[in-house]
Amino acid sequence: RMGQAVPGPHFPTVHVDAESPSMPGVRSCVSDPLDMWCTRDDFFDEMLALIKEPIGPNDLCVLKEIQLEELGPTEFHVKVYLDGASLHDINSPEKRETTRDVCRADVRLIWDKVKYEMLVHTRDHDTGKLRNTIRVNFLSNPFRLEFLFVYNPDNGETSMLGWIAENMWIKPVVWEFMRRRTTLERNVESPYGNGDMVAISEPLDEWLDYDTLWGLFLKYIKSTAVHCEEVSDSEFEITVMDPIHGGHPHKPLVRLIKHDKNTGEVVDVASVDNLKLVDTRHVVIHQDPLRMEAWTIGAKGKRTYKHLNTSFLLQWFLDAVIPKKDSGVNAKVSENANVSTTGKTQPAEVAEGCVLM
C-alpha cells in the first residue's frame, strides 16, 4: 500500500500551498476534515503503525528485511531493505546497476501525542545525510492534518509533499476506518496463547457460523490465485501473481496451504524462486465466540507484518463476506456466498476453485 494511491471516490484530499492554520503567514499542506472517519487519537495510532511498517503486500516478493530500532517511548528508526537480485528479476524501477540490495526507506519518527505532533526524518541511506524532515500537526475543530517541511535542503516541492501526505498516509489510514460491520485488532496479546502478539477479530457469530466461515475463508484464499492444485484432503498449493497479494507476474508467489477443520488451523507457507521461504502465516478460527486470529512468522523466524496481518490477510476477507453497516443487510451470511479479492462476486464455479487466467 505504501507509495500507491488507494482507490475510492470519497477519500479526503490534501490542499497544497494552503494558509497554515497553526502558523500565521506560513503556507502548508492541509487535509480535508477527517472527523467522519475516526478520532484524532485513532488516526494518530494508525499512522504510527503505518510508518513503523512502511510496506505493502506488493513488496513481499522482493522484501529482504525490515530493521526496527526502538529509540525511546516516543521515537523509533525503521529501515526497509529490498533484495537486489529480486528487483532485477522483476525489472523493478527500484533496481540498481548491480544486484546489491536497496534500502527503500530510512525513516526516524519522533512523536508527541500530548501536542498531537509528529516529526518524520528521512535519510539518504547511501550517504547518511538527512534528506528532509516533515512536521505533521493533528489539528482539531475540525480534525485535519497539516504537513510542513521543517528541513528541506533539496527544495522539494510542496506538491510532492501533498502527494506523499495524501497517498502514503491519509488514504491508507482512512481506508482502515471505512464503515465496516466488524473490525480487527492488531498486535494485541492472544487470549488463547502464551502472551504472543496477534491480530484478532471481534466475535463474528452475528453473521456467520463456524462451517460457513471455514468454507468461505478457504474459498477466499483460492480466489487470490491464478493456479490451484489440490495436494490432499488437507492441503492445496496456489500460485499468486497479483502484487496486491504478494506475487508478481515475473516472480510468482507459491503458497502451500495446510488446513485442519477440527482444530480451526490454517497454515500458509509462502515461497519464491524454487522454495526460497518468504513467510509462514497462521490463522486460527475459534469457536464460542467465533473469532479469527492471525500472525506471521518471517523467514528469520520472528513474528512480523503486524500491519499486513490485519489489513490485508483478514480485514479484506471479512469486508468481502460481511455486509457494511449502512447496507441494510442483517441476515446471516450464506455458505454459498461468492467472495473475491476485489470485493465483487464471481461466478460460482470460479469462486469454488481458483481464478482463471
mmCIF file of C-alpha atoms in Angstrom:
data_model
loop_
_atom_site.group_PDB
_atom_site.id
_atom_site.type_symbol
_atom_site.label_atom_id
_atom_site.label_comp_id
_atom_site.label_asym_id
_atom_site.label_seq_id
_atom_site.Cartn_x
_atom_site.Cartn_y
_atom_site.Cartn_z
ATOM 1 C CA ARG A 1 0.000 0.000 0.000
ATOM 2 C CA MET A 2 2.795 2.402 0.743
ATOM 3 C CA GLY A 3 3.561 4.502 -2.319
ATOM 4 C CA GLN A 4 0.322 3.553 -4.046
ATOM 5 C CA ALA A 5 -2.869 5.601 -4.123
ATOM 6 C CA VAL A 6 -5.794 3.819 -2.526
ATOM 7 C CA PRO A 7 -8.834 3.900 -4.836
ATOM 8 C CA GLY A 8 -12.140 5.344 -3.737
ATOM 9 C CA PRO A 9 -14.413 8.236 -4.735
ATOM 10 C CA HIS A 10 -14.889 9.704 -1.256
ATOM 11 C CA PHE A 11 -11.403 9.793 0.191
ATOM 12 C CA PRO A 12 -10.270 13.125 1.653
ATOM 13 C CA THR A 13 -7.756 15.206 -0.255
ATOM 14 C CA VAL A 14 -4.823 17.419 0.730
ATOM 15 C CA HIS A 15 -4.795 21.090 -0.267
ATOM 16 C CA VAL A 16 -1.340 22.229 -1.361
ATOM 17 C CA ASP A 17 0.006 25.721 -0.612
ATOM 18 C CA ALA A 18 -2.787 26.470 1.843
ATOM 19 C CA GLU A 19 -2.646 29.052 4.604
ATOM 20 C CA SER A 20 -1.341 27.346 7.735
ATOM 21 C CA PRO A 21 -3.977 27.029 10.493
ATOM 22 C CA SER A 22 -1.242 26.714 13.133
ATOM 23 C CA MET A 23 1.398 29.208 11.937
ATOM 24 C CA PRO A 24 0.032 32.522 10.578
ATOM 25 C CA GLY A 25 1.821 33.723 7.456
ATOM 26 C CA VAL A 26 3.149 30.259 6.568
ATOM 27 C CA ARG A 27 1.994 28.130 3.626
ATOM 28 C CA SER A 28 1.472 24.414 4.237
ATOM 29 C CA CYS A 29 -0.440 21.344 3.062
ATOM 30 C CA VAL A 30 -3.764 20.832 4.854
ATOM 31 C CA SER A 31 -6.182 17.929 4.561
ATOM 32 C CA ASP A 32 -9.948 17.925 4.323
ATOM 33 C CA PRO A 33 -11.731 17.360 7.667
ATOM 34 C CA LEU A 34 -11.323 13.780 8.881
ATOM 35 C CA ASP A 35 -13.867 13.656 11.718
ATOM 36 C CA MET A 36 -16.288 11.480 9.767
ATOM 37 C CA TRP A 37 -13.721 8.692 9.573
ATOM 38 C CA CYS A 38 -12.230 8.493 13.053
ATOM 39 C CA THR A 39 -10.982 10.413 16.074
ATOM 40 C CA ARG A 40 -7.653 12.214 16.279
ATOM 41 C CA ASP A 41 -6.343 9.576 18.680
ATOM 42 C CA ASP A 42 -7.350 6.681 16.428
ATOM 43 C CA PHE A 43 -5.777 8.295 13.370
ATOM 44 C CA PHE A 44 -2.591 9.076 15.317
ATOM 45 C CA ASP A 45 -2.205 5.443 16.422
ATOM 46 C CA GLU A 46 -2.944 4.073 12.956
ATOM 47 C CA MET A 47 -0.442 6.394 11.304
ATOM 48 C CA LEU A 48 2.222 5.296 13.798
ATOM 49 C CA ALA A 49 1.595 1.668 12.850
ATOM 50 C CA LEU A 50 1.754 2.523 9.149
ATOM 51 C CA ILE A 51 5.083 4.365 9.371
ATOM 52 C CA LYS A 52 6.556 1.666 11.595
ATOM 53 C CA GLU A 53 5.896 -0.926 8.860
ATOM 54 C CA PRO A 54 6.148 1.025 5.577
ATOM 55 C CA ILE A 55 5.493 -1.847 3.183
ATOM 56 C CA GLY A 56 2.591 -3.257 1.246
ATOM 57 C CA PRO A 57 1.780 -6.797 0.107
ATOM 58 C CA ASN A 58 3.229 -5.928 -3.302
ATOM 59 C CA ASP A 59 6.646 -5.696 -1.610
ATOM 60 C CA LEU A 60 6.709 -9.231 -0.199
ATOM 61 C CA CYS A 61 8.290 -10.920 -3.220
ATOM 62 C CA VAL A 62 11.288 -8.545 -3.090
ATOM 63 C CA LEU A 63 11.465 -7.763 0.641
ATOM 64 C CA LYS A 64 14.810 -8.587 2.244
ATOM 65 C CA GLU A 65 14.425 -7.234 5.761
ATOM 66 C CA ILE A 66 12.710 -4.691 7.988
ATOM 67 C CA GLN A 67 15.014 -3.296 10.672
ATOM 68 C CA LEU A 68 13.186 -1.577 13.521
ATOM 69 C CA GLU A 69 15.026 0.114 16.375
ATOM 70 C CA GLU A 70 13.004 1.493 19.268
ATOM 71 C CA LEU A 71 14.934 4.593 20.397
ATOM 72 C CA GLY A 72 12.617 5.513 23.255
ATOM 73 C CA PRO A 73 8.953 5.572 24.256
ATOM 74 C CA THR A 74 8.147 8.147 21.552
ATOM 75 C CA GLU A 75 10.818 7.506 18.919
ATOM 76 C CA PHE A 76 11.871 4.747 16.508
ATOM 77 C CA HIS A 77 14.100 4.234 13.466
ATOM 78 C CA VAL A 78 12.960 1.916 10.666
ATOM 79 C CA LYS A 79 14.828 0.724 7.574
ATOM 80 C CA VAL A 80 13.344 -1.350 4.764
ATOM 81 C CA TYR A 81 15.728 -3.368 2.580
ATOM 82 C CA LEU A 82 14.745 -4.877 -0.764
ATOM 83 C CA ASP A 83 16.554 -7.828 -2.321
ATOM 84 C CA GLY A 84 18.660 -6.549 -5.215
ATOM 85 C CA ALA A 85 18.552 -9.761 -7.236
ATOM 86 C CA SER A 86 14.773 -9.968 -6.921
ATOM 87 C CA LEU A 87 14.414 -6.371 -8.100
ATOM 88 C CA HIS A 88 16.344 -7.326 -11.244
ATOM 89 C CA ASP A 89 14.206 -10.437 -11.704
ATOM 90 C CA ILE A 90 11.038 -8.350 -11.923
ATOM 91 C CA ASN A 91 12.751 -5.447 -13.738
ATOM 92 C CA SER A 92 11.743 -3.072 -10.964
ATOM 93 C CA PRO A 93 12.384 0.670 -11.412
ATOM 94 C CA GLU A 94 13.998 0.494 -7.949
ATOM 95 C CA LYS A 95 16.783 -1.825 -9.126
ATOM 96 C CA ARG A 96 20.418 -0.664 -9.236
ATOM 97 C CA GLU A 97 23.079 -1.303 -11.869
ATOM 98 C CA THR A 98 24.330 -4.168 -9.729
ATOM 99 C CA THR A 99 22.251 -6.711 -7.840
ATOM 100 C CA ARG A 100 23.120 -5.264 -4.445
ATOM 101 C CA ASP A 101 20.279 -4.753 -2.007
ATOM 102 C CA VAL A 102 18.359 -1.481 -1.944
ATOM 103 C CA CYS A 103 17.284 0.474 1.123
ATOM 104 C CA ARG A 104 13.737 1.554 0.247
ATOM 105 C CA ALA A 105 13.152 3.568 3.426
ATOM 106 C CA ASP A 106 15.356 5.015 6.163
ATOM 107 C CA VAL A 107 12.990 6.869 8.483
ATOM 108 C CA ARG A 108 13.222 8.142 12.047
ATOM 109 C CA LEU A 109 9.963 9.144 13.685
ATOM 110 C CA ILE A 110 9.518 11.255 16.817
ATOM 111 C CA TRP A 111 6.054 11.950 18.164
ATOM 112 C CA ASP A 112 4.259 13.823 20.924
ATOM 113 C CA LYS A 113 0.692 12.711 21.470
ATOM 114 C CA VAL A 114 0.064 15.437 24.044
ATOM 115 C CA LYS A 115 0.811 18.097 21.412
ATOM 116 C CA TYR A 116 -0.526 15.899 18.584
ATOM 117 C CA GLU A 117 2.646 16.303 16.529
ATOM 118 C CA MET A 118 4.963 14.049 14.542
ATOM 119 C CA LEU A 119 8.392 14.691 13.048
ATOM 120 C CA VAL A 120 9.308 12.392 10.165
ATOM 121 C CA HIS A 121 13.046 12.421 9.379
ATOM 122 C CA THR A 122 14.043 10.738 6.098
ATOM 123 C CA ARG A 123 17.697 9.968 5.358
ATOM 124 C CA ASP A 124 19.593 9.074 2.204
ATOM 125 C CA HIS A 125 20.814 5.628 3.189
ATOM 126 C CA ASP A 126 23.804 5.676 0.830
ATOM 127 C CA THR A 127 25.232 8.978 2.107
ATOM 128 C CA GLY A 128 23.748 9.036 5.606
ATOM 129 C CA LYS A 129 22.638 12.631 5.068
ATOM 130 C CA LEU A 130 19.257 13.892 6.180
ATOM 131 C CA ARG A 131 17.057 14.271 3.112
ATOM 132 C CA ASN A 132 14.146 16.102 4.717
ATOM 133 C CA THR A 133 12.077 16.496 7.866
ATOM 134 C CA ILE A 134 8.302 16.712 7.700
ATOM 135 C CA ARG A 135 6.216 18.004 10.580
ATOM 136 C CA VAL A 136 2.692 16.642 10.932
ATOM 137 C CA ASN A 137 0.182 18.568 13.037
ATOM 138 C CA PHE A 138 -3.033 16.854 14.112
ATOM 139 C CA LEU A 139 -5.434 19.810 14.194
ATOM 140 C CA SER A 140 -8.788 19.961 15.971
ATOM 141 C CA ASN A 141 -12.191 21.604 15.430
ATOM 142 C CA PRO A 142 -12.396 20.231 12.808
ATOM 143 C CA PHE A 143 -9.900 17.376 12.889
ATOM 144 C CA ARG A 144 -7.478 17.849 9.991
ATOM 145 C CA LEU A 145 -3.835 17.090 9.270
ATOM 146 C CA GLU A 146 -1.255 19.728 8.398
ATOM 147 C CA PHE A 147 2.092 18.928 6.754
ATOM 148 C CA LEU A 148 5.123 21.242 6.580
ATOM 149 C CA PHE A 149 8.754 20.866 5.551
ATOM 150 C CA VAL A 150 10.894 21.678 8.602
ATOM 151 C CA TYR A 151 14.114 20.758 6.793
ATOM 152 C CA ASN A 152 14.173 20.689 3.013
ATOM 153 C CA PRO A 153 17.716 21.157 1.624
ATOM 154 C CA ASP A 154 16.803 19.881 -1.840
ATOM 155 C CA ASN A 155 13.889 22.333 -2.106
ATOM 156 C CA GLY A 156 11.323 19.588 -2.516
ATOM 157 C CA GLU A 157 8.094 20.969 -3.933
ATOM 158 C CA THR A 158 5.025 21.279 -1.753
ATOM 159 C CA SER A 159 3.063 19.470 -4.460
ATOM 160 C CA MET A 160 5.186 16.382 -3.803
ATOM 161 C CA LEU A 161 4.678 16.803 -0.053
ATOM 162 C CA GLY A 162 0.938 16.967 -0.662
ATOM 163 C CA TRP A 163 1.044 13.806 -2.775
ATOM 164 C CA ILE A 164 3.014 11.926 -0.125
ATOM 165 C CA ALA A 165 0.686 13.094 2.635
ATOM 166 C CA GLU A 166 -2.463 12.165 0.752
ATOM 167 C CA ASN A 167 -1.463 8.869 -0.841
ATOM 168 C CA MET A 168 1.058 7.381 1.570
ATOM 169 C CA TRP A 169 -0.521 8.411 4.867
ATOM 170 C CA ILE A 170 -4.052 9.807 4.759
ATOM 171 C CA LYS A 171 -5.746 7.476 2.277
ATOM 172 C CA PRO A 172 -4.222 4.266 3.674
ATOM 173 C CA VAL A 173 -5.208 5.247 7.218
ATOM 174 C CA VAL A 174 -8.719 6.332 6.239
ATOM 175 C CA TRP A 175 -9.141 3.007 4.457
ATOM 176 C CA GLU A 176 -8.692 1.289 7.819
ATOM 177 C CA PHE A 177 -11.626 3.221 9.250
ATOM 178 C CA MET A 178 -14.141 2.859 6.445
ATOM 179 C CA ARG A 179 -17.519 1.854 7.804
ATOM 180 C CA ARG A 180 -17.320 -1.840 8.467
ATOM 181 C CA ARG A 181 -19.588 -4.070 10.446
ATOM 182 C CA THR A 182 -16.649 -5.723 12.154
ATOM 183 C CA THR A 183 -13.016 -4.793 12.684
ATOM 184 C CA LEU A 184 -9.821 -6.411 13.857
ATOM 185 C CA GLU A 185 -7.259 -5.501 16.450
ATOM 186 C CA ARG A 186 -3.582 -5.785 15.558
ATOM 187 C CA ASN A 187 -0.581 -6.529 17.723
ATOM 188 C CA VAL A 188 -2.575 -7.489 20.811
ATOM 189 C CA GLU A 189 -1.882 -10.294 23.254
ATOM 190 C CA SER A 190 -3.617 -13.508 22.237
ATOM 191 C CA PRO A 191 -6.390 -14.526 24.642
ATOM 192 C CA TYR A 192 -5.774 -18.133 23.595
ATOM 193 C CA GLY A 193 -1.991 -18.404 23.835
ATOM 194 C CA ASN A 194 1.055 -17.720 25.962
ATOM 195 C CA GLY A 195 1.212 -13.971 25.607
ATOM 196 C CA ASP A 196 2.189 -13.874 21.927
ATOM 197 C CA MET A 197 1.063 -10.863 19.905
ATOM 198 C CA VAL A 198 -1.530 -11.456 17.189
ATOM 199 C CA ALA A 199 -4.227 -9.857 15.069
ATOM 200 C CA ILE A 200 -7.718 -10.904 16.150
ATOM 201 C CA SER A 201 -11.282 -10.191 15.092
ATOM 202 C CA GLU A 202 -14.317 -9.253 17.093
ATOM 203 C CA PRO A 203 -16.865 -12.072 17.619
ATOM 204 C CA LEU A 204 -18.478 -12.983 14.289
ATOM 205 C CA ASP A 205 -21.412 -15.136 15.466
ATOM 206 C CA GLU A 206 -23.949 -12.479 14.442
ATOM 207 C CA TRP A 207 -23.200 -13.056 10.750
ATOM 208 C CA LEU A 208 -21.536 -16.459 10.392
ATOM 209 C CA ASP A 209 -21.422 -19.947 11.817
ATOM 210 C CA TYR A 210 -18.222 -21.982 12.025
ATOM 211 C CA ASP A 211 -18.815 -24.180 8.963
ATOM 212 C CA THR A 212 -19.697 -21.199 6.779
ATOM 213 C CA LEU A 213 -16.712 -19.148 7.917
ATOM 214 C CA TRP A 214 -14.331 -22.059 7.373
ATOM 215 C CA GLY A 215 -15.560 -22.743 3.857
ATOM 216 C CA LEU A 216 -15.591 -19.095 2.800
ATOM 217 C CA PHE A 217 -12.078 -18.470 4.102
ATOM 218 C CA LEU A 218 -10.574 -21.343 2.098
ATOM 219 C CA LYS A 219 -12.555 -20.184 -0.935
ATOM 220 C CA TYR A 220 -11.183 -16.672 -0.466
ATOM 221 C CA ILE A 221 -7.570 -17.883 -0.316
ATOM 222 C CA LYS A 222 -8.071 -19.765 -3.572
ATOM 223 C CA SER A 223 -9.594 -16.684 -5.210
ATOM 224 C CA THR A 224 -6.218 -14.898 -4.950
ATOM 225 C CA ALA A 225 -4.539 -17.446 -7.235
ATOM 226 C CA VAL A 226 -4.012 -17.995 -10.949
ATOM 227 C CA HIS A 227 -3.433 -21.711 -10.401
ATOM 228 C CA CYS A 228 -4.527 -24.118 -7.695
ATOM 229 C CA GLU A 229 -3.581 -27.748 -7.126
ATOM 230 C CA GLU A 230 -5.234 -29.942 -4.517
ATOM 231 C CA VAL A 231 -2.367 -31.856 -2.881
ATOM 232 C CA SER A 232 -4.527 -33.828 -0.438
ATOM 233 C CA ASP A 233 -7.752 -33.518 1.525
ATOM 234 C CA SER A 234 -5.948 -31.170 3.920
ATOM 235 C CA GLU A 235 -3.510 -29.364 1.591
ATOM 236 C CA PHE A 236 -3.566 -27.308 -1.573
ATOM 237 C CA GLU A 237 -0.974 -25.202 -3.369
ATOM 238 C CA ILE A 238 -1.693 -21.912 -5.084
ATOM 239 C CA THR A 239 0.326 -19.683 -7.399
ATOM 240 C CA VAL A 240 -0.142 -15.948 -6.864
ATOM 241 C CA MET A 241 0.860 -13.313 -9.431
ATOM 242 C CA ASP A 242 -1.240 -10.351 -8.288
ATOM 243 C CA PRO A 243 1.066 -7.846 -6.496
ATOM 244 C CA ILE A 244 -1.739 -6.889 -4.125
ATOM 245 C CA HIS A 245 -1.452 -10.397 -2.681
ATOM 246 C CA GLY A 246 2.342 -10.615 -2.628
ATOM 247 C CA GLY A 247 3.032 -12.017 -6.089
ATOM 248 C CA HIS A 248 4.390 -10.632 -9.335
ATOM 249 C CA PRO A 249 3.963 -11.689 -12.991
ATOM 250 C CA HIS A 250 7.746 -12.254 -13.220
ATOM 251 C CA LYS A 251 8.156 -13.695 -9.720
ATOM 252 C CA PRO A 252 5.101 -15.763 -8.768
ATOM 253 C CA LEU A 253 4.493 -16.456 -5.108
ATOM 254 C CA VAL A 254 3.807 -20.108 -4.295
ATOM 255 C CA ARG A 255 1.721 -20.712 -1.175
ATOM 256 C CA LEU A 256 1.262 -24.175 0.337
ATOM 257 C CA ILE A 257 -1.909 -24.167 2.431
ATOM 258 C CA LYS A 258 -2.398 -26.792 5.155
ATOM 259 C CA HIS A 259 -5.781 -26.802 6.879
ATOM 260 C CA ASP A 260 -7.438 -28.748 9.685
ATOM 261 C CA LYS A 261 -11.115 -28.047 10.246
ATOM 262 C CA ASN A 262 -11.156 -29.939 13.550
ATOM 263 C CA THR A 263 -8.657 -27.529 15.120
ATOM 264 C CA GLY A 264 -9.590 -24.494 13.020
ATOM 265 C CA GLU A 265 -5.970 -24.040 11.926
ATOM 266 C CA VAL A 266 -4.783 -22.815 8.517
ATOM 267 C CA VAL A 267 -1.015 -22.674 7.921
ATOM 268 C CA ASP A 268 0.157 -20.853 4.788
ATOM 269 C CA VAL A 269 3.824 -21.275 3.773
ATOM 270 C CA ALA A 270 4.912 -18.818 1.043
ATOM 271 C CA SER A 271 7.991 -19.150 -1.158
ATOM 272 C CA VAL A 272 9.568 -17.803 -4.352
ATOM 273 C CA ASP A 273 12.493 -18.860 -6.531
ATOM 274 C CA ASN A 274 12.385 -22.616 -6.041
ATOM 275 C CA LEU A 275 11.205 -22.752 -2.434
ATOM 276 C CA LYS A 276 13.034 -19.707 -1.043
ATOM 277 C CA LEU A 277 10.987 -19.071 2.101
ATOM 278 C CA VAL A 278 9.143 -15.743 2.299
ATOM 279 C CA ASP A 279 6.980 -16.196 5.390
ATOM 280 C CA THR A 280 4.570 -18.519 7.170
ATOM 281 C CA ARG A 281 1.101 -17.245 8.006
ATOM 282 C CA HIS A 282 -1.021 -18.784 10.730
ATOM 283 C CA VAL A 283 -4.777 -18.353 11.040
ATOM 284 C CA VAL A 284 -6.928 -19.991 13.708
ATOM 285 C CA ILE A 285 -10.716 -19.864 13.639
ATOM 286 C CA HIS A 286 -12.006 -20.138 17.196
ATOM 287 C CA GLN A 287 -15.486 -21.088 18.367
ATOM 288 C CA ASP A 288 -17.566 -19.780 21.299
ATOM 289 C CA PRO A 289 -17.236 -16.979 20.371
ATOM 290 C CA LEU A 290 -16.480 -17.290 16.676
ATOM 291 C CA ARG A 291 -13.302 -15.286 16.045
ATOM 292 C CA MET A 292 -10.363 -15.247 13.646
ATOM 293 C CA GLU A 293 -6.804 -14.949 14.935
ATOM 294 C CA ALA A 294 -3.676 -14.472 12.784
ATOM 295 C CA TRP A 295 0.070 -13.993 12.980
ATOM 296 C CA THR A 296 3.007 -14.271 10.575
ATOM 297 C CA ILE A 297 6.461 -15.754 11.091
ATOM 298 C CA GLY A 298 9.103 -14.208 8.830
ATOM 299 C CA ALA A 299 11.877 -16.080 7.037
ATOM 300 C CA LYS A 300 14.180 -15.466 10.024
ATOM 301 C CA GLY A 301 11.748 -16.996 12.493
ATOM 302 C CA LYS A 302 10.393 -13.793 14.059
ATOM 303 C CA ARG A 303 6.808 -12.577 14.156
ATOM 304 C CA THR A 304 6.417 -9.838 11.594
ATOM 305 C CA TYR A 305 3.994 -7.884 9.369
ATOM 306 C CA LYS A 306 1.809 -6.685 12.253
ATOM 307 C CA HIS A 307 0.047 -4.245 9.938
ATOM 308 C CA LEU A 308 -0.343 -6.585 6.977
ATOM 309 C CA ASN A 309 -1.684 -9.389 9.172
ATOM 310 C CA THR A 310 -4.737 -7.299 9.912
ATOM 311 C CA SER A 311 -5.270 -5.144 6.867
ATOM 312 C CA PHE A 312 -4.528 -7.496 4.012
ATOM 313 C CA LEU A 313 -4.963 -11.003 5.358
ATOM 314 C CA LEU A 314 -8.131 -10.855 7.433
ATOM 315 C CA GLN A 315 -9.810 -7.465 7.018
ATOM 316 C CA TRP A 316 -10.163 -7.787 3.248
ATOM 317 C CA PHE A 317 -11.718 -11.204 3.685
ATOM 318 C CA LEU A 318 -14.203 -10.005 6.301
ATOM 319 C CA ASP A 319 -15.010 -6.953 4.193
ATOM 320 C CA ALA A 320 -15.855 -9.278 1.311
ATOM 321 C CA VAL A 321 -18.236 -11.532 3.249
ATOM 322 C CA ILE A 322 -19.864 -9.300 5.892
ATOM 323 C CA PRO A 323 -22.242 -6.524 4.746
ATOM 324 C CA LYS A 324 -21.284 -2.960 5.619
ATOM 325 C CA LYS A 325 -23.149 -1.132 8.376
ATOM 326 C CA ASP A 326 -25.176 1.039 6.009
ATOM 327 C CA SER A 327 -26.126 -1.773 3.606
ATOM 328 C CA GLY A 328 -29.381 -2.657 5.360
ATOM 329 C CA VAL A 329 -28.458 -6.367 5.262
ATOM 330 C CA ASN A 330 -28.737 -8.113 8.625
ATOM 331 C CA ALA A 331 -29.157 -11.775 7.706
ATOM 332 C CA LYS A 332 -26.577 -14.478 8.329
ATOM 333 C CA VAL A 333 -24.013 -14.895 5.556
ATOM 334 C CA SER A 334 -24.687 -17.920 3.364
ATOM 335 C CA GLU A 335 -22.120 -20.629 2.753
ATOM 336 C CA ASN A 336 -22.864 -20.141 -0.958
ATOM 337 C CA ALA A 337 -21.684 -16.533 -0.884
ATOM 338 C CA ASN A 338 -19.133 -15.784 -3.562
ATOM 339 C CA VAL A 339 -16.025 -13.995 -2.389
ATOM 340 C CA SER A 340 -13.249 -12.446 -4.432
ATOM 341 C CA THR A 341 -10.193 -10.323 -3.840
ATOM 342 C CA THR A 342 -11.910 -7.312 -5.396
ATOM 343 C CA GLY A 343 -14.963 -7.444 -3.176
ATOM 344 C CA LYS A 344 -17.148 -8.314 -6.189
ATOM 345 C CA THR A 345 -18.992 -11.559 -6.697
ATOM 346 C CA GLN A 346 -17.680 -14.180 -9.079
ATOM 347 C CA PRO A 347 -19.387 -16.980 -10.980
ATOM 348 C CA ALA A 348 -19.932 -19.844 -8.539
ATOM 349 C CA GLU A 349 -17.799 -22.295 -10.498
ATOM 350 C CA VAL A 350 -14.815 -19.932 -10.384
ATOM 351 C CA ALA A 351 -15.243 -18.891 -6.769
ATOM 352 C CA GLU A 352 -15.409 -22.516 -5.664
ATOM 353 C CA GLY A 353 -11.993 -23.197 -7.136
ATOM 354 C CA CYS A 354 -9.411 -20.721 -8.384
ATOM 355 C CA VAL A 355 -9.391 -17.617 -10.511
ATOM 356 C CA LEU A 356 -8.608 -18.499 -14.109
ATOM 357 C CA MET A 357 -6.018 -16.732 -16.278
#
